[in-house]
Amino acid sequence: MSHSTTLFVGLDVHRNSISVAYATENPADEVIFLGPIGTRLCDIDKLTRRLQSKASRLIFAYEAGPCGLTLHRYLTKKGFTCLVVAPSLIPRKSGDKVKTDRRDAVTLARLLRSGDLAPIHVPDVDEEAIRDLSRAREDAMCDLKAAKLRLKSFLLRHDIQYSGRSAWSPAHLHQLARIALPTPTQQIVFQEYVRTISERTERLKCIETELRDRATSWKRAHLVEAFQALRGVQFTVTVTLAAELGDITRFDNPRQVFAFLGLNPSEHSSGDHRRLGGITKTGNSHARRALVEAAWAYRFPARVSLLIQERQEHLPTPIQNIAWKAQVRLCKRYRHLSSRGKHHNVVITAIARELVAFMWAIARELQTAA
């Protein structure tokens, strides 16, 4: 093996072990597999000292996964270059059906040397904290919906249905308080379901309160406020988007944002035939879900409501103009696509894709003004 000043190190990270392989700068040299090491910081230090005896510069890479970003932050703090790569974007042979820790580490080292790995955006600690809180709110919402569904299913089995217009309204809750089941055992089951809903509702309120308190002192608080100028983009939606997207101005154009969110269309073209399919859904699902939720607001005619006026009150005029331009265009586009007979899910997805482009424009306007 020829002398090299740089080593490209692939790490296959697991909870209790890290498999290590490295490659030199010379493409003709074979990738060397060092074997597994521990996950303690002293094990990482021992590895870096061993590799530094072979080359003066080390570049590390490992797949994003459940083990988080602690390893990346530690290696970066020690002065090394470390890439966290998207597993779905790692090139793999279609006929390769063997997967081991050794092969994964060797593949990472080889692709890192050839420059074929796509690194992800690594948030700082504060940004990750807001993102975790935002995702905790989303989990609390899912738990609350599941609890409500269990109660409704239980009541349906006993032929008890709510005939009012809005479920879980004060009138609905009053009706629930008057329900009496045939046996004491069933009444206990009913009361436990009701208590679960009350507890999860309170938990959701606590998380939302904490999210509002933390977001006011967050470094992206100006983005959270500016994004709310757009119709349908309320506080919880804009915090989710700001936390998941990070610095949206790092994208050179909106098409890159579409790809990050998995909102770009899939394609299968050959020769003179160009065939587009549904969205790829390969990006950030949390942000994509929030965007789709916000896009439903554009099915109504364009208007600036009192709530939107209050949100725009302290924002610069250029941002207000972008928000109005977005509302006029997206409401018109919804009517146009619907009149062509497009399915409502297809229409809303198209609206969500254009909505994030206007958010990118607002972020760029804030960056220019600063």
XYZ file of C-alpha atoms in Angstrom, residues 3-329:
327
model
C 1.996 6.208 1.493
C -1.032 8.460 1.996
C -1.534 11.758 3.811
C -5.316 11.235 4.060
C -7.347 8.287 5.274
C -11.029 7.887 4.497
C -12.612 6.057 7.420
C -15.970 4.295 7.229
C -17.793 3.620 10.493
C -20.717 1.209 10.796
C -22.206 2.414 14.075
C -24.352 0.274 16.378
C -25.428 0.561 19.991
C -22.598 -1.554 21.433
C -19.979 -1.612 18.671
C -18.526 0.313 15.744
C -17.037 -1.518 12.763
C -14.119 0.398 11.225
C -12.581 0.351 7.749
C -10.269 2.843 6.046
C -9.034 3.611 2.552
C -6.063 5.632 1.317
C -6.092 8.335 -1.348
C -4.879 5.921 -4.016
C -7.920 4.315 -5.730
C -5.814 1.254 -6.555
C -5.268 0.433 -2.880
C -7.602 -2.027 -1.193
C -9.852 -0.917 1.650
C -8.544 -2.166 4.996
C -10.993 -3.478 7.590
C -9.775 -2.873 11.159
C -12.585 -4.694 12.921
C -15.060 -3.662 15.608
C -14.333 -1.297 18.479
C -16.344 -0.131 21.486
C -18.571 2.926 21.553
C -16.997 4.674 24.546
C -15.144 7.934 24.009
C -11.883 6.303 25.107
C -12.350 3.723 22.336
C -12.814 6.519 19.789
C -9.679 8.278 21.077
C -7.681 5.069 20.789
C -8.900 4.632 17.189
C -7.994 8.180 16.156
C -4.482 7.850 17.651
C -3.963 4.602 15.778
C -5.111 6.098 12.469
C -3.137 9.321 12.937
C 0.022 7.220 13.033
C -0.766 6.208 9.436
C -1.826 9.607 7.994
C -1.961 13.233 9.082
C -5.568 13.823 7.915
C -8.597 11.723 8.776
C -12.066 11.960 7.202
C -14.834 9.947 8.836
C -18.296 8.950 7.614
C -21.158 6.973 9.100
C -24.845 6.462 8.364
C -27.543 8.525 10.037
C -29.471 6.250 12.374
C -30.860 5.678 15.859
C -27.481 6.257 17.546
C -27.803 9.979 16.883
C -25.195 12.653 16.282
C -23.042 12.367 19.400
C -20.193 10.688 17.502
C -20.227 13.394 14.814
C -20.076 16.175 17.398
C -17.256 14.500 19.303
C -15.091 13.933 16.224
C -15.786 17.443 14.936
C -14.853 18.917 18.315
C -11.516 17.092 18.114
C -10.832 18.743 14.748
C -11.642 15.889 12.385
C -13.934 16.004 9.350
C -16.951 13.779 9.874
C -19.851 13.248 7.480
C -23.220 11.840 8.458
C -24.719 10.336 5.311
C -28.262 9.479 4.320
C -28.683 5.661 4.180
C -31.216 5.911 1.344
C -28.698 7.779 -0.840
C -25.821 5.313 -0.472
C -25.208 3.626 -3.869
C -25.814 -0.114 -3.708
C -25.607 -2.857 -6.329
C -29.005 -4.275 -7.185
C -27.745 -7.843 -7.072
C -25.907 -7.513 -3.751
C -27.989 -9.431 -1.203
C -25.325 -9.823 1.505
C -25.213 -7.230 4.291
C -22.718 -7.397 7.158
C -21.091 -4.816 9.412
C -17.746 -5.421 7.697
C -19.139 -4.878 4.201
C -21.012 -1.755 5.307
C -17.873 -0.194 6.813
C -15.773 -1.084 3.749
C -18.436 0.319 1.416
C -18.581 3.597 3.352
C -14.796 3.994 3.228
C -14.659 3.254 -0.509
C -17.528 5.602 -1.396
C -16.124 8.320 0.856
C -12.865 8.140 -1.067
C -14.657 8.364 -4.422
C -16.868 11.261 -3.293
C -20.142 9.376 -3.866
C -21.675 9.960 -0.423
C -24.385 12.578 0.185
C -24.018 14.143 3.665
C -27.056 15.325 5.575
C -27.478 18.653 7.360
C -26.390 18.196 10.976
C -28.265 20.507 13.378
C -26.601 22.052 16.389
C -27.647 21.055 19.904
C -30.232 23.836 20.352
C -31.798 23.160 16.958
C -31.997 19.445 17.689
C -33.627 20.200 21.055
C -36.419 22.204 19.398
C -36.812 19.456 16.809
C -37.132 16.818 19.545
C -39.759 18.933 21.315
C -41.656 19.401 18.064
C -41.602 15.666 17.397
C -42.715 14.996 20.965
C -45.769 17.162 20.259
C -46.446 15.148 17.112
C -46.220 11.910 19.108
C -48.591 13.329 21.730
C -51.061 14.214 18.959
C -50.925 10.644 17.611
C -51.425 9.207 21.118
C -54.438 11.464 21.699
C -56.005 10.499 18.368
C -55.494 6.820 19.159
C -57.154 7.231 22.576
C -60.146 9.008 21.038
C -60.495 6.298 18.410
C -60.502 3.584 21.089
C -63.280 5.348 22.987
C -65.397 5.876 19.874
C -64.942 2.225 18.896
C -65.947 1.103 22.383
C -69.099 3.234 22.315
C -69.959 2.066 18.800
C -69.890 -1.554 19.971
C -72.561 -0.577 22.506
C -74.624 1.353 19.959
C -73.841 4.738 21.506
C -73.186 7.385 18.860
C -72.893 11.155 18.955
C -75.316 12.853 16.594
C -73.953 16.385 16.972
C -72.072 18.338 14.349
C -68.603 18.476 15.898
C -66.931 15.648 17.784
C -65.069 16.457 21.003
C -66.803 19.822 21.277
C -68.210 20.961 24.683
C -71.587 19.499 23.697
C -69.947 16.158 22.904
C -68.079 16.133 26.220
C -71.337 16.861 28.085
C -72.942 13.897 26.384
C -70.036 11.666 27.385
C -70.496 12.727 31.018
C -74.123 11.483 30.954
C -73.376 8.037 29.490
C -74.255 5.031 31.656
C -73.212 1.536 30.549
C -75.252 -1.616 31.326
C -72.762 -3.135 33.806
C -70.343 -1.649 36.375
C -67.419 -3.357 34.627
C -68.173 -1.682 31.313
C -68.615 1.636 33.106
C -65.103 1.279 34.550
C -63.710 0.560 31.076
C -65.508 3.630 29.730
C -64.198 5.878 32.517
C -60.627 4.628 31.964
C -60.864 5.526 28.276
C -62.167 8.983 29.179
C -59.380 9.493 31.746
C -56.773 8.486 29.166
C -58.082 11.136 26.775
C -57.998 13.787 29.525
C -54.428 12.879 30.499
C -53.171 12.915 26.932
C -54.941 16.210 26.232
C -53.203 17.739 29.232
C -49.876 16.283 28.124
C -50.315 17.816 24.669
C -51.088 21.225 26.176
C -47.972 21.066 28.369
C -45.735 20.229 25.398
C -47.255 23.015 23.273
C -46.746 25.523 26.113
C -43.120 24.461 26.483
C -42.648 24.681 22.716
C -43.930 28.267 22.656
C -41.678 29.266 25.554
C -38.560 27.731 24.009
C -39.255 29.023 20.487
C -39.290 32.667 21.594
C -35.611 32.514 22.596
C -34.530 30.235 19.751
C -32.099 31.583 17.156
C -34.648 30.903 14.416
C -37.449 32.772 16.197
C -37.431 35.373 13.399
C -38.175 32.617 10.867
C -40.951 31.213 13.050
C -42.577 34.647 13.138
C -42.046 35.428 9.450
C -43.408 32.093 8.163
C -46.681 32.765 10.002
C -47.408 35.535 7.499
C -48.462 32.749 5.133
C -51.989 31.432 5.229
C -52.347 28.077 6.978
C -48.858 28.255 8.477
C -49.707 28.632 12.150
C -47.292 28.439 15.064
C -47.040 24.654 15.440
C -46.657 24.216 11.679
C -43.977 26.875 11.329
C -41.976 25.619 14.329
C -42.040 22.113 12.895
C -40.860 23.364 9.510
C -38.159 25.629 10.942
C -36.855 22.828 13.174
C -36.878 20.158 10.460
C -35.557 22.321 7.604
C -32.945 24.169 9.650
C -31.324 26.952 7.664
C -33.528 26.849 4.578
C -31.331 29.446 2.846
C -28.603 26.807 2.508
C -30.578 25.519 -0.486
C -29.662 27.345 -3.692
C -33.166 27.082 -5.160
C -36.626 25.738 -4.223
C -36.110 22.553 -6.257
C -33.488 21.453 -3.759
C -35.999 22.010 -0.966
C -38.528 19.867 -2.853
C -35.981 17.047 -3.055
C -35.130 17.376 0.651
C -38.803 17.008 1.532
C -39.526 14.252 -0.972
C -42.022 16.487 -2.795
C -40.346 16.192 -6.189
C -42.011 13.831 -8.703
C -40.545 10.420 -9.400
C -39.481 9.774 -12.974
C -39.073 6.758 -15.228
C -37.958 7.942 -18.650
C -36.393 6.062 -21.511
C -35.495 7.291 -24.988
C -38.038 9.807 -26.207
C -40.575 8.888 -23.556
C -40.690 10.912 -20.341
C -42.888 9.524 -17.629
C -43.451 11.249 -14.274
C -45.001 9.525 -11.267
C -46.024 10.438 -7.751
C -43.780 12.246 -5.282
C -40.710 10.350 -4.115
C -41.472 10.631 -0.360
C -37.772 10.088 0.319
C -37.224 13.243 2.349
C -38.193 14.553 5.758
C -41.645 13.134 6.519
C -42.283 15.389 9.548
C -41.881 18.596 7.550
C -43.781 17.161 4.590
C -46.731 16.255 6.825
C -46.813 19.775 8.302
C -46.731 21.335 4.826
C -49.608 19.204 3.592
C -51.595 20.184 6.676
C -50.993 23.870 5.937
C -51.829 23.492 2.242
C -55.467 22.627 2.983
C -56.089 26.290 3.926
C -55.793 27.308 0.249
C -58.939 25.523 -0.862
C -60.896 28.661 0.097
C -60.842 32.029 -1.765
C -57.940 34.373 -1.064
C -58.531 36.772 1.838
C -56.558 38.283 4.697
C -58.417 37.320 7.855
C -58.157 39.110 11.185
C -55.881 36.340 12.512
C -53.495 36.683 9.567
C -53.497 40.479 9.992
C -52.433 40.062 13.608
C -49.621 37.698 12.596
C -48.395 40.107 9.886
C -48.676 43.249 11.979
C -45.000 43.555 12.927
C -43.508 42.025 9.780
C -41.760 43.999 6.990
C -43.812 44.988 3.957
C -41.837 42.764 1.495
C -42.751 39.671 3.551
C -46.406 40.696 3.652
C -46.295 41.110 -0.131
C -44.823 37.629 -0.577
C -47.543 36.179 1.673
C -50.323 37.853 -0.337
C -48.753 36.781 -3.623
C -48.608 33.213 -2.307
C -52.247 33.303 -1.251
C -53.494 34.635 -4.597
C -51.455 32.138 -6.609
